[in-house]
mmCIF file of C-alpha atoms and ligand atoms in Angstrom:
data_model
loop_
_atom_site.group_PDB
_atom_site.id
_atom_site.type_symbol
_atom_site.label_atom_id
_atom_site.label_comp_id
_atom_site.label_asym_id
_atom_site.label_seq_id
_atom_site.Cartn_x
_atom_site.Cartn_y
_atom_site.Cartn_z
ATOM 1 C CA MET A 713 -94.900 -20.179 147.806
ATOM 2 C CA SER A 714 -93.521 -22.172 144.630
ATOM 3 C CA ARG A 715 -93.645 -19.526 141.344
ATOM 4 C CA PRO A 716 -90.767 -16.527 141.319
ATOM 5 C CA LEU A 717 -91.662 -13.552 143.824
ATOM 6 C CA ILE A 718 -90.705 -10.223 143.996
ATOM 7 C CA TYR A 719 -90.461 -8.271 146.824
ATOM 8 C CA ALA A 720 -89.657 -4.458 146.326
ATOM 9 C CA ALA A 721 -89.205 -2.182 149.060
ATOM 10 C CA ASN A 722 -90.119 1.424 148.111
ATOM 11 C CA TRP A 723 -88.528 3.739 150.918
ATOM 12 C CA LYS A 724 -89.774 6.999 149.025
ATOM 13 C CA MET A 725 -88.185 10.171 150.933
ATOM 14 C CA ASN A 726 -86.867 7.364 153.761
ATOM 15 C CA HIS A 727 -83.323 6.387 154.526
ATOM 16 C CA GLY A 728 -80.626 8.553 153.045
ATOM 17 C CA PRO A 729 -77.025 7.079 153.062
ATOM 18 C CA GLY A 730 -76.220 6.521 156.675
ATOM 19 C CA ALA A 731 -79.594 5.019 157.679
ATOM 20 C CA ALA A 732 -79.252 3.495 154.225
ATOM 21 C CA ARG A 733 -76.076 1.797 154.890
ATOM 22 C CA SER A 734 -77.355 0.592 158.771
ATOM 23 C CA PHE A 735 -80.145 -0.994 156.832
ATOM 24 C CA MET A 736 -78.399 -2.976 154.423
ATOM 25 C CA ALA A 737 -75.759 -4.196 157.207
ATOM 26 C CA ARG A 738 -78.653 -5.300 159.873
ATOM 27 C CA PHE A 739 -81.120 -6.172 157.121
ATOM 28 C CA LEU A 740 -77.841 -8.719 155.171
ATOM 29 C CA ALA A 741 -76.681 -10.256 158.791
ATOM 30 C CA VAL A 742 -80.926 -11.273 159.559
ATOM 31 C CA THR A 743 -81.510 -12.750 155.759
ATOM 32 C CA GLU A 744 -79.939 -15.208 153.021
ATOM 33 C CA PRO A 745 -80.983 -15.496 149.779
ATOM 34 C CA ALA A 746 -83.775 -18.200 148.970
ATOM 35 C CA PRO A 747 -85.096 -19.715 145.901
ATOM 36 C CA GLU A 748 -87.498 -17.901 142.998
ATOM 37 C CA ARG A 749 -87.367 -14.664 145.780
ATOM 38 C CA ALA A 750 -86.041 -11.330 144.077
ATOM 39 C CA LEU A 751 -85.366 -8.561 146.776
ATOM 40 C CA TRP A 752 -85.465 -5.216 145.376
ATOM 41 C CA PHE A 753 -85.064 -2.020 146.788
ATOM 42 C CA PHE A 754 -85.686 1.956 145.872
ATOM 43 C CA PRO A 755 -83.493 3.867 148.046
ATOM 44 C CA PRO A 756 -83.864 7.935 147.443
ATOM 45 C CA ALA A 757 -81.260 8.541 144.652
ATOM 46 C CA VAL A 758 -78.418 9.629 147.305
ATOM 47 C CA SER A 759 -78.885 6.478 148.595
ATOM 48 C CA LEU A 760 -77.972 4.004 145.742
ATOM 49 C CA THR A 761 -74.491 3.783 145.583
ATOM 50 C CA PRO A 762 -74.273 2.808 149.439
ATOM 51 C CA VAL A 763 -77.347 0.554 148.790
ATOM 52 C CA ALA A 764 -75.839 -1.438 145.690
ATOM 53 C CA GLU A 765 -72.482 -1.540 147.286
ATOM 54 C CA ALA A 766 -74.005 -3.167 150.792
ATOM 55 C CA ALA A 767 -75.047 -6.159 148.217
ATOM 56 C CA SER A 768 -72.756 -6.681 145.940
ATOM 57 C CA ALA A 769 -72.690 -9.955 146.735
ATOM 58 C CA ARG A 770 -76.352 -10.863 147.212
ATOM 59 C CA PRO A 771 -77.273 -12.128 144.106
ATOM 60 C CA ASP A 772 -80.740 -12.232 144.976
ATOM 61 C CA ILE A 773 -80.867 -8.148 145.499
ATOM 62 C CA ARG A 774 -81.487 -5.660 142.530
ATOM 63 C CA VAL A 775 -81.600 -2.049 143.073
ATOM 64 C CA GLY A 776 -83.760 0.503 141.891
ATOM 65 C CA ALA A 777 -83.992 4.500 141.558
ATOM 66 C CA GLN A 778 -86.982 5.760 142.493
ATOM 67 C CA ASN A 779 -87.620 7.755 139.370
ATOM 68 C CA VAL A 780 -85.538 9.851 136.301
ATOM 69 C CA HIS A 781 -85.886 12.124 133.351
ATOM 70 C CA TRP A 782 -86.135 10.291 130.208
ATOM 71 C CA GLU A 783 -83.516 12.947 128.840
ATOM 72 C CA PRO A 784 -79.838 11.721 129.066
ATOM 73 C CA LYS A 785 -78.732 14.943 130.145
ATOM 74 C CA GLY A 786 -79.524 18.369 130.335
ATOM 75 C CA ALA A 787 -80.676 21.824 131.757
ATOM 76 C CA PHE A 788 -83.202 20.466 134.046
ATOM 77 C CA THR A 789 -82.402 21.035 137.474
ATOM 78 C CA GLY A 790 -83.770 18.421 140.364
ATOM 79 C CA GLU A 791 -83.926 15.843 138.320
ATOM 80 C CA VAL A 792 -81.836 12.738 138.051
ATOM 81 C CA SER A 793 -80.922 11.007 134.482
ATOM 82 C CA ILE A 794 -80.886 7.007 133.701
ATOM 83 C CA PRO A 795 -76.953 7.161 133.096
ATOM 84 C CA MET A 796 -76.521 8.991 136.013
ATOM 85 C CA VAL A 797 -78.679 5.762 138.500
ATOM 86 C CA GLN A 798 -77.445 3.049 136.595
ATOM 87 C CA GLU A 799 -73.581 4.701 136.962
ATOM 88 C CA ALA A 800 -75.141 4.827 140.971
ATOM 89 C CA GLY A 801 -75.731 1.526 140.821
ATOM 90 C CA ALA A 802 -79.259 0.936 139.811
ATOM 91 C CA ARG A 803 -80.830 -1.892 137.393
ATOM 92 C CA VAL A 804 -84.684 -1.214 137.497
ATOM 93 C CA VAL A 805 -86.339 2.597 137.835
ATOM 94 C CA LEU A 806 -89.477 2.329 140.067
ATOM 95 C CA THR A 807 -92.335 4.964 136.638
ATOM 96 C CA GLY A 808 -95.421 5.935 137.231
ATOM 97 C CA HIS A 809 -95.905 5.773 141.144
ATOM 98 C CA SER A 810 -98.943 7.656 142.531
ATOM 99 C CA GLU A 811 -96.905 9.833 144.458
ATOM 100 C CA ARG A 812 -95.376 10.567 141.458
ATOM 101 C CA ARG A 813 -98.417 11.350 139.395
ATOM 102 C CA HIS A 814 -100.487 12.916 141.740
ATOM 103 C CA LEU A 815 -97.950 14.619 144.130
ATOM 104 C CA PHE A 816 -96.025 15.968 140.982
ATOM 105 C CA GLY A 817 -98.683 16.086 138.312
ATOM 106 C CA GLU A 818 -97.173 13.128 136.138
ATOM 107 C CA THR A 819 -99.412 12.515 132.787
ATOM 108 C CA ASP A 820 -100.162 9.250 131.680
ATOM 109 C CA GLU A 821 -97.653 10.081 128.744
ATOM 110 C CA GLN A 822 -94.149 11.313 130.369
ATOM 111 C CA VAL A 823 -95.008 7.972 132.650
ATOM 112 C CA ALA A 824 -94.859 5.931 128.934
ATOM 113 C CA ARG A 825 -91.775 8.194 127.977
ATOM 114 C CA LYS A 826 -89.718 6.950 131.360
ATOM 115 C CA ALA A 827 -90.110 4.172 130.589
ATOM 116 C CA VAL A 828 -89.455 2.985 127.023
ATOM 117 C CA ALA A 829 -86.474 5.656 127.934
ATOM 118 C CA VAL A 830 -85.505 3.001 131.097
ATOM 119 C CA LEU A 831 -86.001 0.502 128.710
ATOM 120 C CA LYS A 832 -83.925 1.859 126.133
ATOM 121 C CA ALA A 833 -81.335 1.867 127.889
ATOM 122 C CA GLY A 834 -81.235 -1.156 128.900
ATOM 123 C CA LEU A 835 -82.798 -0.987 132.196
ATOM 124 C CA GLN A 836 -86.181 -2.265 133.713
ATOM 125 C CA PRO A 837 -89.049 -0.438 134.705
ATOM 126 C CA LEU A 838 -90.909 -1.356 136.908
ATOM 127 C CA ALA A 839 -94.796 0.709 136.357
ATOM 128 C CA CYS A 840 -97.144 1.626 138.342
ATOM 129 C CA LEU A 841 -100.742 1.913 137.541
ATOM 130 C CA GLY A 842 -104.250 2.467 140.341
ATOM 131 C CA GLU A 843 -107.202 4.192 140.076
ATOM 132 C CA THR A 844 -108.034 6.149 142.690
ATOM 133 C CA LEU A 845 -110.753 6.143 145.272
ATOM 134 C CA ALA A 846 -113.530 7.955 142.882
ATOM 135 C CA GLU A 847 -112.833 5.787 140.066
ATOM 136 C CA ARG A 848 -113.230 2.528 142.114
ATOM 137 C CA GLU A 849 -116.331 3.748 143.611
ATOM 138 C CA GLY A 850 -117.693 5.284 140.158
ATOM 139 C CA GLY A 851 -117.223 2.554 139.005
ATOM 140 C CA ARG A 852 -114.358 3.422 136.591
ATOM 141 C CA THR A 853 -111.858 0.891 137.678
ATOM 142 C CA GLU A 854 -111.398 -0.303 134.641
ATOM 143 C CA HIS A 855 -110.919 2.932 132.481
ATOM 144 C CA ALA A 856 -108.747 3.982 134.837
ATOM 145 C CA ILE A 857 -106.423 0.792 134.635
ATOM 146 C CA LEU A 858 -106.375 0.958 130.389
ATOM 147 C CA ARG A 859 -106.098 5.194 130.432
ATOM 148 C CA GLN A 860 -102.006 4.384 131.988
ATOM 149 C CA LEU A 861 -101.763 0.645 130.503
ATOM 150 C CA ASP A 862 -102.777 1.685 127.286
ATOM 151 C CA PRO A 863 -100.273 4.852 126.128
ATOM 152 C CA LEU A 864 -97.104 2.511 127.875
ATOM 153 C CA LEU A 865 -97.890 -0.010 124.795
ATOM 154 C CA ASP A 866 -98.630 1.827 122.490
ATOM 155 C CA LYS A 867 -94.616 3.694 123.047
ATOM 156 C CA VAL A 868 -92.944 0.479 124.000
ATOM 157 C CA PRO A 869 -91.400 -1.738 121.409
ATOM 158 C CA PRO A 870 -92.660 -5.171 121.131
ATOM 159 C CA ALA A 871 -88.308 -5.918 121.519
ATOM 160 C CA ASP A 872 -88.911 -4.429 124.970
ATOM 161 C CA TRP A 873 -92.031 -5.523 126.385
ATOM 162 C CA ALA A 874 -90.354 -9.118 127.855
ATOM 163 C CA ARG A 875 -88.925 -7.298 129.979
ATOM 164 C CA LEU A 876 -91.689 -4.797 131.763
ATOM 165 C CA VAL A 877 -92.686 -5.226 134.975
ATOM 166 C CA LEU A 878 -96.378 -4.109 135.544
ATOM 167 C CA ALA A 879 -97.572 -2.982 139.141
ATOM 168 C CA TYR A 880 -101.069 -2.429 140.198
ATOM 169 C CA GLU A 881 -101.802 -0.286 142.664
ATOM 170 C CA PRO A 882 -104.541 1.372 143.615
ATOM 171 C CA VAL A 883 -104.375 4.610 145.361
ATOM 172 C CA TRP A 884 -106.464 4.438 147.945
ATOM 173 C CA ALA A 885 -104.839 1.850 149.255
ATOM 174 C CA ILE A 886 -101.559 3.709 149.454
ATOM 175 C CA GLY A 887 -99.704 3.902 152.988
ATOM 176 C CA THR A 888 -103.421 4.578 154.359
ATOM 177 C CA GLY A 889 -103.334 0.790 155.861
ATOM 178 C CA ARG A 890 -106.494 -0.152 154.172
ATOM 179 C CA ASN A 891 -105.220 -3.173 151.635
ATOM 180 C CA ALA A 892 -107.288 -4.243 148.532
ATOM 181 C CA THR A 893 -108.308 -7.704 149.183
ATOM 182 C CA PRO A 894 -106.871 -10.611 147.463
ATOM 183 C CA ASP A 895 -109.541 -10.853 145.324
ATOM 184 C CA ASP A 896 -109.809 -7.172 144.441
ATOM 185 C CA ALA A 897 -106.203 -7.142 143.263
ATOM 186 C CA ALA A 898 -106.136 -10.787 141.774
ATOM 187 C CA GLN A 899 -109.202 -9.477 139.504
ATOM 188 C CA VAL A 900 -107.701 -6.204 138.650
ATOM 189 C CA HIS A 901 -104.478 -8.250 138.159
ATOM 190 C CA GLU A 902 -106.448 -10.306 135.727
ATOM 191 C CA LEU A 903 -107.156 -7.122 133.695
ATOM 192 C CA ILE A 904 -103.995 -6.022 133.200
ATOM 193 C CA ARG A 905 -102.923 -9.902 132.346
ATOM 194 C CA PHE A 906 -106.007 -9.831 129.042
ATOM 195 C CA THR A 907 -104.839 -6.399 127.867
ATOM 196 C CA VAL A 908 -101.640 -6.927 127.919
ATOM 197 C CA GLY A 909 -102.258 -10.371 125.995
ATOM 198 C CA ARG A 910 -104.517 -8.852 123.793
ATOM 199 C CA ARG A 911 -101.912 -6.872 122.049
ATOM 200 C CA GLY A 912 -99.811 -9.176 122.166
ATOM 201 C CA VAL A 913 -97.016 -9.099 124.698
ATOM 202 C CA PRO A 914 -95.472 -12.659 124.781
ATOM 203 C CA GLY A 915 -95.119 -14.450 127.894
ATOM 204 C CA ARG A 916 -96.143 -14.249 131.238
ATOM 205 C CA VAL A 917 -95.159 -10.038 132.727
ATOM 206 C CA PRO A 918 -94.898 -10.004 136.750
ATOM 207 C CA ILE A 919 -97.663 -8.164 138.416
ATOM 208 C CA LEU A 920 -96.671 -6.618 141.564
ATOM 209 C CA TYR A 921 -99.702 -5.689 143.681
ATOM 210 C CA GLY A 922 -98.446 -2.450 146.401
ATOM 211 C CA GLY A 923 -100.875 -0.423 148.826
ATOM 212 C CA SER A 924 -101.106 -1.033 152.531
ATOM 213 C CA VAL A 925 -99.058 -4.631 152.250
ATOM 214 C CA ASN A 926 -97.821 -5.507 155.399
ATOM 215 C CA ALA A 927 -96.682 -9.297 158.110
ATOM 216 C CA GLY A 928 -99.908 -9.842 158.011
ATOM 217 C CA ASN A 929 -101.538 -9.556 154.692
ATOM 218 C CA VAL A 930 -99.077 -10.574 152.236
ATOM 219 C CA LEU A 931 -99.669 -14.614 152.628
ATOM 220 C CA ALA A 932 -103.423 -14.150 151.703
ATOM 221 C CA LEU A 933 -102.521 -11.414 148.544
ATOM 222 C CA LEU A 934 -99.415 -13.567 148.069
ATOM 223 C CA ALA A 935 -101.599 -16.968 147.764
ATOM 224 C CA ARG A 936 -103.228 -15.170 144.893
ATOM 225 C CA PRO A 937 -101.118 -16.873 141.832
ATOM 226 C CA GLU A 938 -102.282 -13.713 139.229
ATOM 227 C CA LEU A 939 -100.078 -11.756 142.044
ATOM 228 C CA ASP A 940 -96.423 -12.379 141.269
ATOM 229 C CA GLY A 941 -95.025 -9.749 144.407
ATOM 230 C CA VAL A 942 -95.679 -6.885 146.258
ATOM 231 C CA LEU A 943 -94.749 -3.062 146.497
ATOM 232 C CA VAL A 944 -94.109 -2.022 149.901
ATOM 233 C CA GLY A 945 -93.477 1.593 151.124
ATOM 234 C CA GLY A 946 -94.539 1.457 154.892
ATOM 235 C CA ALA A 947 -93.345 -1.851 156.130
ATOM 236 C CA SER A 948 -89.747 -1.964 154.179
ATOM 237 C CA LEU A 949 -88.655 0.693 155.901
ATOM 238 C CA ASP A 950 -87.527 -1.126 159.182
ATOM 239 C CA ALA A 951 -84.996 -3.759 158.278
ATOM 240 C CA ASP A 952 -85.891 -6.461 160.972
ATOM 241 C CA GLY A 953 -89.513 -6.255 159.810
ATOM 242 C CA TRP A 954 -88.506 -5.826 155.804
ATOM 243 C CA ALA A 955 -86.894 -9.144 156.649
ATOM 244 C CA GLU A 956 -89.996 -10.881 159.117
ATOM 245 C CA LEU A 957 -92.161 -9.743 155.519
ATOM 246 C CA VAL A 958 -89.952 -11.261 152.904
ATOM 247 C CA GLY A 959 -89.130 -14.329 155.146
ATOM 248 C CA LEU A 960 -93.164 -15.073 155.391
ATOM 249 C CA GLY A 961 -93.690 -16.040 152.115
HETATM 250 C C1 PEP B 1382 -95.736 1.928 147.592
HETATM 251 O O1 PEP B 1382 -95.092 3.255 147.794
HETATM 252 O O2 PEP B 1382 -96.244 1.922 146.600
HETATM 253 C C2 PEP B 1382 -97.142 1.825 148.584
HETATM 254 C C3 PEP B 1382 -97.421 0.841 148.462
HETATM 255 O O3 PEP B 1382 -96.681 2.097 149.883
HETATM 256 P P1 PEP B 1382 -97.144 1.429 151.117
HETATM 257 O O4 PEP B 1382 -96.952 -0.234 150.933
HETATM 258 O O5 PEP B 1382 -97.203 2.629 152.410
HETATM 259 O O6 PEP B 1382 -98.964 1.473 151.024
#
């Protein structure tokens, strides 16, 4: 694949500091930087520093937080702020992952607020969008995507648009073993790209696909030029398995 690709690993609530250190030692031993391939890691907040330190000599690796609060500090027990994750080594932040939206009740409005705060702090948001199974089966995929995308485009200042990265993650495909077909994924990526372009966002906003990506389906997905990379949960948890997957493209 000759275009630049982003392979993003979302470890969710796996790999504390010790396990993260061991993972990175193994992963770095079996991989080398490759042109046109960026590797993004989203460990739990407590493992940001070990991952960032381990990857400090690897310019192809970027470390990111799975979640942040939009306020820089204050009485928000249990939350972490953008300056905190930045100090711990994060340069990217996941916003609006479906587990945050559906398990923790984050609204489209809150997700947009987080993305704006991340951009304002000079970091990059990887903003996730995706329809539920009921929305897909009810023919409301487009509606669901636009409902999540519009508040984001409304709130993010045009000057920051160039730093946006999006991920299409159908909720029914996350952690289920049932990935979207390359055609389905490409169709929604086209919709997102069309919408972003119609709103006046210049250039090509990278759009990753996420949802049960593994070593067996990644090549067929990335064969579609509409996809600029993948966001991977389960298949990113084993260092050798993740090294194999990122080496396939
Ligand atoms: C994710 O967590 O964003 C994800 C896509 O998970 P999985 O690859 O396990 O479906």
